[in-house]
Backbone as a printed PyTorch tensor [residue, N CA C, xyz], in Angstrom:
tensor([[[-40.4600, -11.9970,  22.1430],
         [-39.0480, -11.7130,  22.0280],
         [-38.2170, -12.9610,  22.2810]],

        [[-38.6300, -13.7840,  23.2820],
         [-37.8930, -14.9990,  23.5790],
         [-37.9160, -15.9610,  22.4000]],

        [[-39.0710, -16.0470,  21.7310],
         [-39.1820, -16.9550,  20.5820],
         [-38.2660, -16.5260,  19.4460]],

        [[-38.2140, -15.2360,  19.1580],
         [-37.3580, -14.7770,  18.0600],
         [-35.8820, -14.9480,  18.4040]],

        [[-35.5100, -14.7830,  19.6790],
         [-34.1270, -14.9970,  20.0910],
         [-33.7690, -16.4750,  19.9770]],

        [[-34.6850, -17.3280,  20.3940],
         [-34.4730, -18.7700,  20.3010],
         [-34.3640, -19.1900,  18.8270]],

        [[-35.2020, -18.6450,  17.9660],
         [-35.1430, -18.9380,  16.5360],
         [-33.8430, -18.4730,  15.9170]],

        [[-33.3900, -17.3080,  16.3440],
         [-32.1280, -16.7690,  15.8550],
         [-30.9510, -17.6510,  16.2750]],

        [[-30.9840, -18.1130,  17.5330],
         [-29.9310, -19.0090,  18.0220],
         [-29.9630, -20.3230,  17.2430]],

        [[-31.1470, -20.8540,  16.9660],
         [-31.2850, -22.1020,  16.2060],
         [-30.7360, -21.9410,  14.7830]],

        [[-31.0410, -20.8180,  14.1580],
         [-30.5430, -20.5620,  12.8030],
         [-29.0290, -20.4450,  12.8160]],

        [[-28.4770, -19.7530,  13.8070],
         [-27.0190, -19.6020,  13.9100],
         [-26.3530, -20.9590,  14.1410]],

        [[-26.9600, -21.7900,  14.9980],
         [-26.4010, -23.1240,  15.2680],
         [-26.4570, -23.9890,  14.0230]],

        [[-27.5480, -23.9270,  13.2860],
         [-27.6880, -24.6860,  12.0460],
         [-26.6720, -24.2340,  11.0080]],

        [[-26.4730, -22.9470,  10.8790],
         [-25.4940, -22.4120,   9.9270],
         [-24.0840, -22.8310,  10.3120]],

        [[-23.7710, -22.8020,  11.6090],
         [-22.4340, -23.2010,  12.0710],
         [-22.1950, -24.6840,  11.8180]],

        [[-23.1960, -25.5260,  12.0900],
         [-23.0110, -26.9640,  11.8740],
         [-22.8880, -27.2800,  10.3850]],

        [[-23.5990, -26.5630,   9.5370],
         [-23.4850, -26.7530,   8.0870],
         [-22.0980, -26.3590,   7.6050]],

        [[-21.5720, -25.2480,   8.1120],
         [-20.2300, -24.7920,   7.7220],
         [-19.1800, -25.7840,   8.1650]],

        [[-19.3130, -26.3060,   9.3930],
         [-18.3370, -27.2900,   9.8880],
         [-18.4160, -28.5890,   9.0940]],

        [[-19.6050, -29.0160,   8.7350],
         [-19.7500, -30.2420,   7.9480],
         [-19.0850, -30.1000,   6.5880]],

        [[-19.1120, -28.8960,   6.0050],
         [-18.4810, -28.6670,   4.7140],
         [-16.9730, -28.7450,   4.7770]],

        [[-16.3800, -28.5770,   5.9740],
         [-14.9270, -28.6170,   6.1260],
         [-14.4090, -30.0200,   6.3660]],

        [[-15.2760, -30.9480,   6.6900],
         [-14.8320, -32.3040,   6.9850],
         [-14.5260, -33.0510,   5.7070]],

        [[-13.5040, -33.9240,   5.7840],
         [-13.1460, -34.7600,   4.6420],
         [-14.0910, -35.9450,   4.5890]],

        [[-14.6280, -36.1930,   3.4240],
         [-15.4870, -37.3550,   3.2660],
         [-14.6330, -38.6010,   3.3210]],

        [[-15.1280, -39.6230,   3.9890],
         [-14.3830, -40.8670,   4.0640],
         [-14.7370, -41.7420,   2.8720]],

        [[-13.8450, -42.6380,   2.5360],
         [-14.1120, -43.5650,   1.4530],
         [-13.6420, -43.0820,   0.1020]],

        [[-13.1030, -41.8620,   0.0120],
         [-12.5910, -41.3760,  -1.2610],
         [-11.2960, -42.0780,  -1.6200]],

        [[-11.0720, -42.2740,  -2.8870],
         [ -9.8480, -42.9070,  -3.3590],
         [ -8.7940, -41.8220,  -3.5400]],

        [[ -7.6810, -41.8650,  -2.7790],
         [ -6.6960, -40.7980,  -2.8810],
         [ -5.9100, -40.8050,  -4.2000]],

        [[ -5.8030, -41.9610,  -4.8530],
         [ -5.0510, -42.0470,  -6.1080],
         [ -5.9130, -42.6560,  -7.2010]],

        [[ -5.7270, -42.1460,  -8.4120],
         [ -6.4490, -42.6670,  -9.5800],
         [ -5.4390, -43.1810, -10.5850]],

        [[ -5.6360, -44.4000, -11.0550],
         [ -4.7700, -45.0050, -12.0620],
         [ -4.9210, -44.2460, -13.3760]],

        [[ -3.7940, -43.7720, -13.9360],
         [ -3.8540, -43.0090, -15.1850],
         [ -3.0860, -43.6550, -16.3230]],

        [[ -2.2170, -44.6290, -16.0300],
         [ -1.4740, -45.2760, -17.1070],
         [ -0.7860, -46.5390, -16.6450]],

        [[ -0.6130, -47.4830, -17.5800],
         [  0.0550, -48.7530, -17.2790],
         [  0.6080, -49.3280, -18.5740]],

        [[  1.9190, -49.5650, -18.5810],
         [  2.5680, -50.0960, -19.7750],
         [  3.7850, -50.9290, -19.3800]],

        [[  4.3020, -51.6770, -20.3430],
         [  5.6240, -52.2700, -20.2240],
         [  6.5710, -51.3640, -20.9900]],

        [[  7.7170, -51.0810, -20.4020],
         [  8.7430, -50.2720, -21.0570],
         [  9.8740, -51.2120, -21.4490]],

        [[ 10.2060, -51.2340, -22.7410],
         [ 11.3090, -52.0510, -23.2480],
         [ 12.4780, -51.1300, -23.5650]],

        [[ 13.5830, -51.2950, -22.8580],
         [ 14.7760, -50.4990, -23.1080],
         [ 15.7160, -51.3370, -23.9730]],

        [[ 15.6980, -51.0640, -25.2800],
         [ 16.4600, -51.8650, -26.2300],
         [ 17.9610, -51.7210, -26.0140]],

        [[ 18.4140, -50.5210, -25.7400],
         [ 19.8470, -50.2670, -25.5850],
         [ 20.4430, -51.0290, -24.4060]],

        [[ 19.6670, -51.1270, -23.3070],
         [ 20.1720, -51.8020, -22.1080],
         [ 19.5740, -53.1960, -21.9040]],

        [[ 18.7220, -53.6290, -22.8080],
         [ 18.1750, -54.9890, -22.8510],
         [ 17.3870, -55.3720, -21.5920]],

        [[ 16.4790, -54.4850, -21.1780],
         [ 15.6230, -54.8600, -20.0600],
         [ 14.2190, -54.3160, -20.2760]],

        [[ 13.2900, -54.9000, -19.5310],
         [ 11.8920, -54.4510, -19.5610],
         [ 11.4440, -54.1840, -18.1310]],

        [[ 10.5110, -53.2490, -17.9680],
         [  9.9170, -52.9570, -16.6580],
         [  8.4380, -52.6490, -16.8280]],

        [[  7.6920, -52.8300, -15.7620],
         [  6.3330, -52.3120, -15.6850],
         [  6.4430, -50.8250, -15.3620]],

        [[  5.5240, -50.0060, -15.8660],
         [  5.4300, -48.6200, -15.4300],
         [  3.9530, -48.2980, -15.2020]],

        [[  3.6550, -47.8560, -13.9780],
         [  2.3020, -47.5160, -13.5730],
         [  2.3080, -46.0450, -13.1700]],

        [[  1.3230, -45.2690, -13.6420],
         [  1.2120, -43.8740, -13.2350],
         [ -0.1440, -43.6450, -12.5710]],

        [[ -0.1270, -42.8010, -11.5370],
         [ -1.3330, -42.4750, -10.7870],
         [ -1.3450, -40.9760, -10.5020]],

        [[ -2.5250, -40.4050, -10.4280],
         [ -2.6960, -39.0060, -10.0370],
         [ -3.3790, -38.9610,  -8.6800]],

        [[ -2.9900, -37.9910,  -7.8680],
         [ -3.6300, -37.7960,  -6.5670],
         [ -4.9630, -37.0890,  -6.7900]],

        [[ -6.0260, -37.6370,  -6.2230],
         [ -7.3590, -37.0440,  -6.3470],
         [ -7.9060, -36.5890,  -5.0070]],

        [[ -7.3310, -37.0600,  -3.9170],
         [ -7.7400, -36.7080,  -2.5520],
         [ -6.4730, -36.4180,  -1.7540]],

        [[ -6.5930, -35.6670,  -0.6750],
         [ -5.4150, -35.4160,   0.1650],
         [ -4.8460, -36.7170,   0.7430]],

        [[ -3.5360, -36.7590,   0.8690],
         [ -2.8470, -37.8980,   1.4750],
         [ -2.1830, -37.4290,   2.7630]],

        [[ -2.2350, -38.2430,   3.8050],
         [ -1.5500, -37.8360,   5.0320],
         [ -0.0370, -37.9410,   4.8600]],

        [[  0.6970, -37.0580,   5.5110],
         [  2.1570, -37.1010,   5.4600],
         [  2.6170, -38.4330,   6.0610]],

        [[  3.5090, -39.1010,   5.3660],
         [  4.0200, -40.3850,   5.8500],
         [  3.2910, -41.5920,   5.2980]],

        [[  2.3340, -41.3950,   4.3950],
         [  1.6500, -42.5330,   3.7620],
         [  2.6340, -43.2840,   2.8790]],

        [[  2.3610, -44.5490,   2.6390],
         [  3.2210, -45.3680,   1.7690],
         [  2.3870, -46.0480,   0.6970]],

        [[  3.0530, -46.3800,  -0.3950],
         [  2.4150, -47.1230,  -1.4820],
         [  3.2530, -48.3710,  -1.7460]],

        [[  2.5820, -49.4880,  -1.9120],
         [  3.2470, -50.7580,  -2.1900],
         [  2.6340, -51.3410,  -3.4550]],

        [[  3.4940, -51.7430,  -4.3800],
         [  3.0270, -52.3780,  -5.6170],
         [  3.6360, -53.7740,  -5.7010]],

        [[  2.7940, -54.7410,  -6.0220],
         [  3.2480, -56.1140,  -6.2720],
         [  2.9900, -56.4110,  -7.7370]],

        [[  4.0740, -56.6830,  -8.4630],
         [  4.0070, -56.9580,  -9.8930],
         [  4.1690, -58.4540, -10.1150]],

        [[  3.2710, -59.0480, -10.8980],
         [  3.4210, -60.4540, -11.2430],
         [  4.7550, -60.6390, -11.9610]],

        [[  5.4960, -61.6560, -11.5860],
         [  6.7910, -61.9240, -12.1980],
         [  6.5750, -62.7500, -13.4630]],

        [[  6.8060, -62.1920, -14.6540],
         [  6.5870, -62.9470, -15.9000],
         [  7.4600, -64.1980, -16.0100]],

        [[  8.5920, -64.2200, -15.3100],
         [  9.4700, -65.3910, -15.3450],
         [  9.0400, -66.4520, -14.3370]],

        [[  7.9890, -66.1630, -13.5790],
         [  7.5100, -67.0940, -12.5610],
         [  8.0980, -66.7490, -11.1980]],

        [[  7.6010, -67.3990, -10.1880],
         [  8.0980, -67.1500,  -8.8410],
         [  7.3260, -66.0730,  -8.1220]],

        [[  7.9360, -65.5920,  -7.0430],
         [  7.2950, -64.5840,  -6.1970],
         [  7.0890, -63.2710,  -6.9530]],

        [[  6.0560, -62.5110,  -6.5690],
         [  5.8630, -61.1960,  -7.2000],
         [  7.0370, -60.2720,  -6.8790]],

        [[  7.2390, -59.2980,  -7.7410],
         [  8.2560, -58.2730,  -7.5300],
         [  7.5920, -57.1590,  -6.7290]],

        [[  8.2030, -56.7440,  -5.6320],
         [  7.5790, -55.7910,  -4.7200],
         [  8.3530, -54.4690,  -4.7290]],

        [[  7.6050, -53.3830,  -4.7830],
         [  8.1640, -52.0400,  -4.7340],
         [  7.3930, -51.2680,  -3.6770]],

        [[  8.1110, -50.6380,  -2.7330],
         [  7.4510, -49.8360,  -1.7130],
         [  8.0950, -48.4590,  -1.6770]],

        [[  7.2390, -47.4360,  -1.6100],
         [  7.7100, -46.0500,  -1.5970],
         [  6.9240, -45.2430,  -0.5860]],

        [[  7.5660, -44.1900,  -0.0930],
         [  6.8940, -43.2280,   0.7670],
         [  6.1910, -42.2040,  -0.1260]],

        [[  5.0060, -41.7840,   0.2660],
         [  4.2670, -40.7490,  -0.4560],
         [  4.3370, -39.4500,   0.3400]],

        [[  4.2440, -38.3350,  -0.3570],
         [  4.2940, -37.0300,   0.2810],
         [  2.9790, -36.3130,   0.0490]],

        [[  2.5320, -35.5540,   1.0300],
         [  1.2290, -34.8850,   0.9750],
         [  1.0930, -33.9800,  -0.2420]],

        [[  2.1690, -33.3380,  -0.6710],
         [  2.1080, -32.4080,  -1.8060],
         [  2.2950, -33.1010,  -3.1560]],

        [[  2.5550, -34.3820,  -3.1490],
         [  2.8150, -35.1250,  -4.3840],
         [  1.5400, -35.2510,  -5.2130]],

        [[  1.5790, -34.7500,  -6.4450],
         [  0.4120, -34.7830,  -7.3340],
         [  0.3830, -36.0370,  -8.2100]],

        [[  1.5540, -36.5110,  -8.6030],
         [  1.6430, -37.6790,  -9.4810],
         [  2.5540, -38.7220,  -8.8410]],

        [[  2.2300, -39.9790,  -9.0800],
         [  3.0310, -41.0900,  -8.5710],
         [  3.3920, -41.9620,  -9.7680]],

        [[  4.6780, -42.2480,  -9.9200],
         [  5.1500, -43.1330, -10.9830],
         [  5.8210, -44.3200, -10.3210]],

        [[  5.3450, -45.5160, -10.6410],
         [  5.9010, -46.7430, -10.0920],
         [  6.5530, -47.5240, -11.2250]],

        [[  7.8410, -47.7970, -11.0920],
         [  8.5450, -48.6030, -12.0850],
         [  9.0950, -49.8330, -11.3780]],

        [[  8.7470, -50.9880, -11.8960],
         [  9.1460, -52.2490, -11.2720],
         [ 10.6430, -52.4900, -11.4420]],

        [[ 11.1720, -53.4290, -10.6790],
         [ 12.5110, -53.9140, -11.0150],
         [ 12.4680, -54.5460, -12.4140]],

        [[ 13.6300, -54.7840, -13.0050],
         [ 13.6900, -55.3960, -14.3360],
         [ 12.9470, -56.7290, -14.3480]],

        [[ 12.2480, -56.9930, -15.4490],
         [ 11.5170, -58.2560, -15.6090],
         [ 12.0280, -58.9840, -16.8470]],

        [[ 11.8250, -60.2670, -16.8500],
         [ 12.2020, -61.1260, -17.9670],
         [ 10.9860, -61.9400, -18.3900]],

        [[ 10.9270, -62.3280, -19.6320],
         [  9.9260, -63.2640, -20.1620],
         [  8.5430, -62.6500, -20.4040]],

        [[  8.4520, -61.3610, -20.6650],
         [  7.1670, -60.7300, -20.9790],
         [  6.6600, -61.2910, -22.3060]],

        [[  5.4150, -61.7410, -22.3090],
         [  4.8110, -62.3120, -23.5180],
         [  3.7060, -61.4100, -24.0380]],

        [[  3.6510, -61.3110, -25.3340],
         [  2.6470, -60.4960, -26.0200],
         [  1.2340, -60.9770, -25.6820]],

        [[  0.3330, -60.0160, -25.4450],
         [ -1.1090, -60.2410, -25.2640],
         [ -1.4720, -61.0200, -23.9990]],

        [[ -0.5250, -61.2420, -23.1220],
         [ -0.8300, -61.9340, -21.8650],
         [ -1.0050, -60.8950, -20.7640]],

        [[ -2.1060, -60.9380, -20.0130],
         [ -2.2920, -59.9840, -18.9130],
         [ -1.4570, -60.3830, -17.6880]],

        [[ -0.7430, -59.4150, -17.1350],
         [  0.0530, -59.6170, -15.9230],
         [ -0.5570, -58.7870, -14.8090]],

        [[ -0.7320, -59.3960, -13.6460],
         [ -1.4300, -58.7760, -12.5210],
         [ -0.5280, -57.8060, -11.7580]],

        [[ -1.1200, -56.6710, -11.3630],
         [ -0.4500, -55.6920, -10.5090],
         [ -1.4200, -55.3420,  -9.3830]],

        [[ -0.9270, -55.4120,  -8.1490],
         [ -1.7200, -55.0840,  -6.9750],
         [ -1.0550, -53.8990,  -6.2750]],

        [[ -1.8320, -52.8540,  -5.9990],
         [ -1.2980, -51.6300,  -5.3930],
         [ -2.0900, -51.3280,  -4.1300]],

        [[ -1.3690, -51.0420,  -3.0400],
         [ -2.0210, -50.6390,  -1.8040],
         [ -1.4090, -49.3330,  -1.3110]],

        [[ -2.2720, -48.4950,  -0.7290],
         [ -1.8450, -47.2340,  -0.1330],
         [ -2.2060, -47.3210,   1.3480]],

        [[ -1.2040, -47.1270,   2.2040],
         [ -1.4050, -47.2070,   3.6500],
         [ -1.0500, -45.8780,   4.2990]],

        [[ -1.8060, -45.5210,   5.3260],
         [ -1.5260, -44.3070,   6.0830],
         [ -0.3100, -44.5010,   6.9760]],

        [[  0.1580, -43.4290,   7.6090],
         [  1.3390, -43.5300,   8.4740],
         [  1.1150, -44.4710,   9.6680]],

        [[ -0.1510, -44.6770,  10.0450],
         [ -0.4810, -45.5780,  11.1520],
         [ -0.6680, -47.0190,  10.6820]],

        [[ -0.4930, -47.2730,   9.3860],
         [ -0.6470, -48.6220,   8.8400],
         [ -2.0530, -48.9340,   8.3580]],

        [[ -3.0000, -48.0180,   8.5460],
         [ -4.3820, -48.2460,   8.1070],
         [ -4.4480, -48.1960,   6.5820]],

        [[ -5.1790, -49.1190,   5.9800],
         [ -5.3270, -49.1950,   4.5350],
         [ -6.2020, -48.0570,   4.0450]],

        [[ -5.6580, -47.2210,   3.1480],
         [ -6.4050, -46.1020,   2.5770],
         [ -7.0190, -46.4620,   1.2290]],

        [[ -6.3460, -47.3720,   0.4960],
         [ -6.8210, -47.7230,  -0.8450],
         [ -6.1540, -49.0200,  -1.2950]],

        [[ -6.8650, -49.7750,  -2.0950],
         [ -6.3150, -50.9730,  -2.7340],
         [ -6.7770, -50.9860,  -4.1790]],

        [[ -5.8430, -51.2040,  -5.0940],
         [ -6.1360, -51.2660,  -6.5340],
         [ -5.6340, -52.5800,  -7.1020]],

        [[ -6.3770, -53.1440,  -8.0130],
         [ -5.9450, -54.3230,  -8.7740],
         [ -6.0830, -53.9670, -10.2420]],

        [[ -5.0670, -54.3030, -11.0330],
         [ -5.1390, -54.0620, -12.4590],
         [ -4.2820, -55.1040, -13.1710]],

        [[ -4.3420, -55.0990, -14.4780],
         [ -3.4600, -55.9450, -15.2770],
         [ -2.7650, -55.0710, -16.3110]],

        [[ -1.5920, -55.5220, -16.7140],
         [ -0.8320, -54.8380, -17.7510],
         [ -0.5980, -55.8440, -18.8650]],

        [[ -0.8570, -55.4160, -20.0990],
         [ -0.7090, -56.2800, -21.2640],
         [  0.2710, -55.6270, -22.2350]],

        [[  1.2130, -56.4050, -22.7310],
         [  2.1880, -55.8860, -23.6930],
         [  1.7470, -56.2260, -25.1110]],

        [[  2.0760, -55.3600, -26.0570],
         [  1.8100, -55.6740, -27.4580],
         [  3.0640, -56.2350, -28.1350]],

        [[  4.1040, -56.5290, -27.3250],
         [  5.3470, -57.1180, -27.8320],
         [  5.8220, -58.2280, -26.9050]],

        [[  6.5050, -59.2120, -27.4680],
         [  7.2240, -60.1950, -26.6600],
         [  8.5690, -59.6110, -26.2890]],

        [[  9.1400, -60.1270, -25.2330],
         [ 10.4640, -59.6670, -24.8340],
         [ 11.5300, -60.0960, -25.8420]],

        [[ 11.1750, -60.9490, -26.7710],
         [ 12.1230, -61.3930, -27.8020],
         [ 12.5660, -60.2430, -28.7060]],

        [[ 11.9120, -59.0820, -28.6200],
         [ 12.3500, -57.9230, -29.4100],
         [ 13.6390, -57.3340, -28.8500]],

        [[ 13.9870, -57.6990, -27.6110],
         [ 15.1950, -57.1710, -26.9850],
         [ 16.4170, -58.0140, -27.3220]],

        [[ 17.5920, -57.3930, -27.3220],
         [ 18.8140, -58.1770, -27.5160],
         [ 19.0670, -59.0750, -26.3040]],

        [[ 19.9120, -60.0780, -26.4780],
         [ 20.2260, -61.0180, -25.4030],
         [ 20.9420, -60.3320, -24.2490]],

        [[ 21.7540, -59.3370, -24.5380],
         [ 22.5070, -58.5960, -23.5220],
         [ 22.4790, -57.1190, -23.8880]],

        [[ 22.8440, -56.2760, -22.9360],
         [ 22.8940, -54.8360, -23.1930],
         [ 23.8160, -54.5370, -24.3620]],

        [[ 23.3900, -53.6200, -25.2190],
         [ 24.2130, -53.2380, -26.3710],
         [ 25.3520, -52.3120, -25.9720]],

        [[ 25.1750, -51.6070, -24.8480],
         [ 26.1830, -50.6500, -24.3920],
         [ 26.4910, -50.9060, -22.9230]],

        [[ 27.6730, -50.4430, -22.4980],
         [ 28.0790, -50.5650, -21.0980],
         [ 28.7230, -49.2640, -20.6520]],

        [[ 28.6740, -49.0130, -19.3630],
         [ 29.3690, -47.8720, -18.7920],
         [ 28.6680, -46.5550, -19.0110]],

        [[ 29.2010, -45.5180, -18.3500],
         [ 28.5690, -44.1980, -18.4140],
         [ 28.6820, -43.5290, -19.7810]],

        [[ 29.6350, -43.9730, -20.6010],
         [ 29.8040, -43.3710, -21.9320],
         [ 29.0790, -44.1690, -23.0110]],

        [[ 28.2990, -45.1710, -22.6100],
         [ 27.5690, -46.0220, -23.5510],
         [ 28.5040, -46.6410, -24.5890]],

        [[ 29.6160, -47.1900, -24.1140],
         [ 30.5420, -47.9030, -25.0090],
         [ 29.8870, -49.1890, -25.4720]],

        [[ 30.2580, -49.6500, -26.6610],
         [ 29.7270, -50.9140, -27.1660],
         [ 30.0720, -52.0390, -26.1970]],

        [[ 29.1160, -52.8960, -25.9590],
         [ 29.3160, -54.0430, -25.0820],
         [ 30.1080, -55.1000, -25.8530]],

        [[ 31.3470, -55.3910, -25.4450],
         [ 32.1480, -56.3560, -26.1980],
         [ 31.5070, -57.7470, -26.2450]],

        [[ 30.6870, -58.0680, -25.2540],
         [ 30.0020, -59.3540, -25.2390],
         [ 28.9790, -59.4660, -26.3780]],

        [[ 28.4680, -58.3160, -26.8180],
         [ 27.4420, -58.3150, -27.8650],
         [ 27.9980, -58.1270, -29.2670]],

        [[ 29.1820, -57.5750, -29.3910],
         [ 29.7160, -57.2760, -30.7230],
         [ 31.0420, -58.0080, -30.9330]],

        [[ 30.9490, -59.2950, -31.1370],
         [ 32.1370, -60.1040, -31.4040],
         [ 32.2470, -60.3360, -32.9050]],

        [[ 33.4090, -60.1030, -33.4530],
         [ 33.6590, -60.2950, -34.8890],
         [ 32.6800, -59.5090, -35.7560]],

        [[ 32.2330, -58.3600, -35.2420],
         [ 31.3280, -57.5110, -36.0170],
         [ 29.8920, -57.9960, -36.0250]],

        [[ 29.5660, -59.0410, -35.2710],
         [ 28.2030, -59.5840, -35.2320],
         [ 27.5770, -59.3150, -33.8650]],

        [[ 26.2750, -59.1490, -33.8510],
         [ 25.5960, -58.9680, -32.5690],
         [ 25.2940, -60.3300, -31.9730]],

        [[ 25.0620, -60.3350, -30.6580],
         [ 24.8760, -61.5830, -29.9240],
         [ 23.4890, -62.1730, -29.9520]],

        [[ 22.5980, -61.6990, -30.7770],
         [ 21.2670, -62.2890, -30.8920],
         [ 20.2370, -61.6390, -29.9960]],

        [[ 19.0210, -62.1760, -30.0660],
         [ 17.8790, -61.6340, -29.3330],
         [ 17.6720, -62.4060, -28.0340]],

        [[ 16.8520, -61.8480, -27.1650],
         [ 16.4800, -62.5050, -25.9150],
         [ 15.8270, -63.8420, -26.2540]],

        [[ 16.2270, -64.8910, -25.5780],
         [ 15.7540, -66.2450, -25.8650],
         [ 14.5150, -66.5570, -25.0330]],

        [[ 13.3380, -66.5240, -25.6440],
         [ 12.0800, -66.7780, -24.9620],
         [ 11.9100, -68.2480, -24.5870]],

        [[ 12.7270, -69.1310, -25.1420],
         [ 12.6200, -70.5610, -24.8160],
         [ 12.9770, -70.8210, -23.3610]],

        [[ 13.6860, -69.9090, -22.7390],
         [ 14.0720, -70.0490, -21.3260],
         [ 12.9180, -69.6780, -20.3940]],

        [[ 11.8430, -69.1740, -20.9310],
         [ 10.7230, -68.6590, -20.1420],
         [  9.6730, -69.7380, -19.9150]],

        [[  8.9400, -69.6380, -18.8000],
         [  7.8360, -70.5930, -18.5780],
         [  6.7360, -70.3760, -19.6150]],

        [[  6.0160, -71.4210, -19.9320],
         [  4.9780, -71.2990, -20.9530],
         [  3.6630, -70.8400, -20.4050]]])
């Protein structure tokens, strides 16, 4: 009788430890997965931005942050964007500040880090974004101004437009 009771206790303990192990979060999982990366050219307002999209694949702690460093096509320091993440957030969209001098077929580096509320690094991603257009497709200045999208007088003088973005001002 003692042996069967001991065996029963062992089986119950094994079942309990297996159930508890199934509830634990595995470490090392990537909480975000890169799903898209492009340059967005806004012809009407004459600017370009990076746009990065990510999907949540693992739970994120409340108060986590995401930081993206975008290579500056015009040269100089990277453009930095930092945002707070929310535990229920399923998708993350990162749009850089406006960029100048984007060149066709050139890879531009983007570095993304996800940190927990305590500052511990949860994930680091490196990627590149390549445009199939030069920024020269954009006008030199915004075509419209104001909330009513009025014609920009700087661009429409004497019935002529003010030309395209001048790539000669960009580093080679």
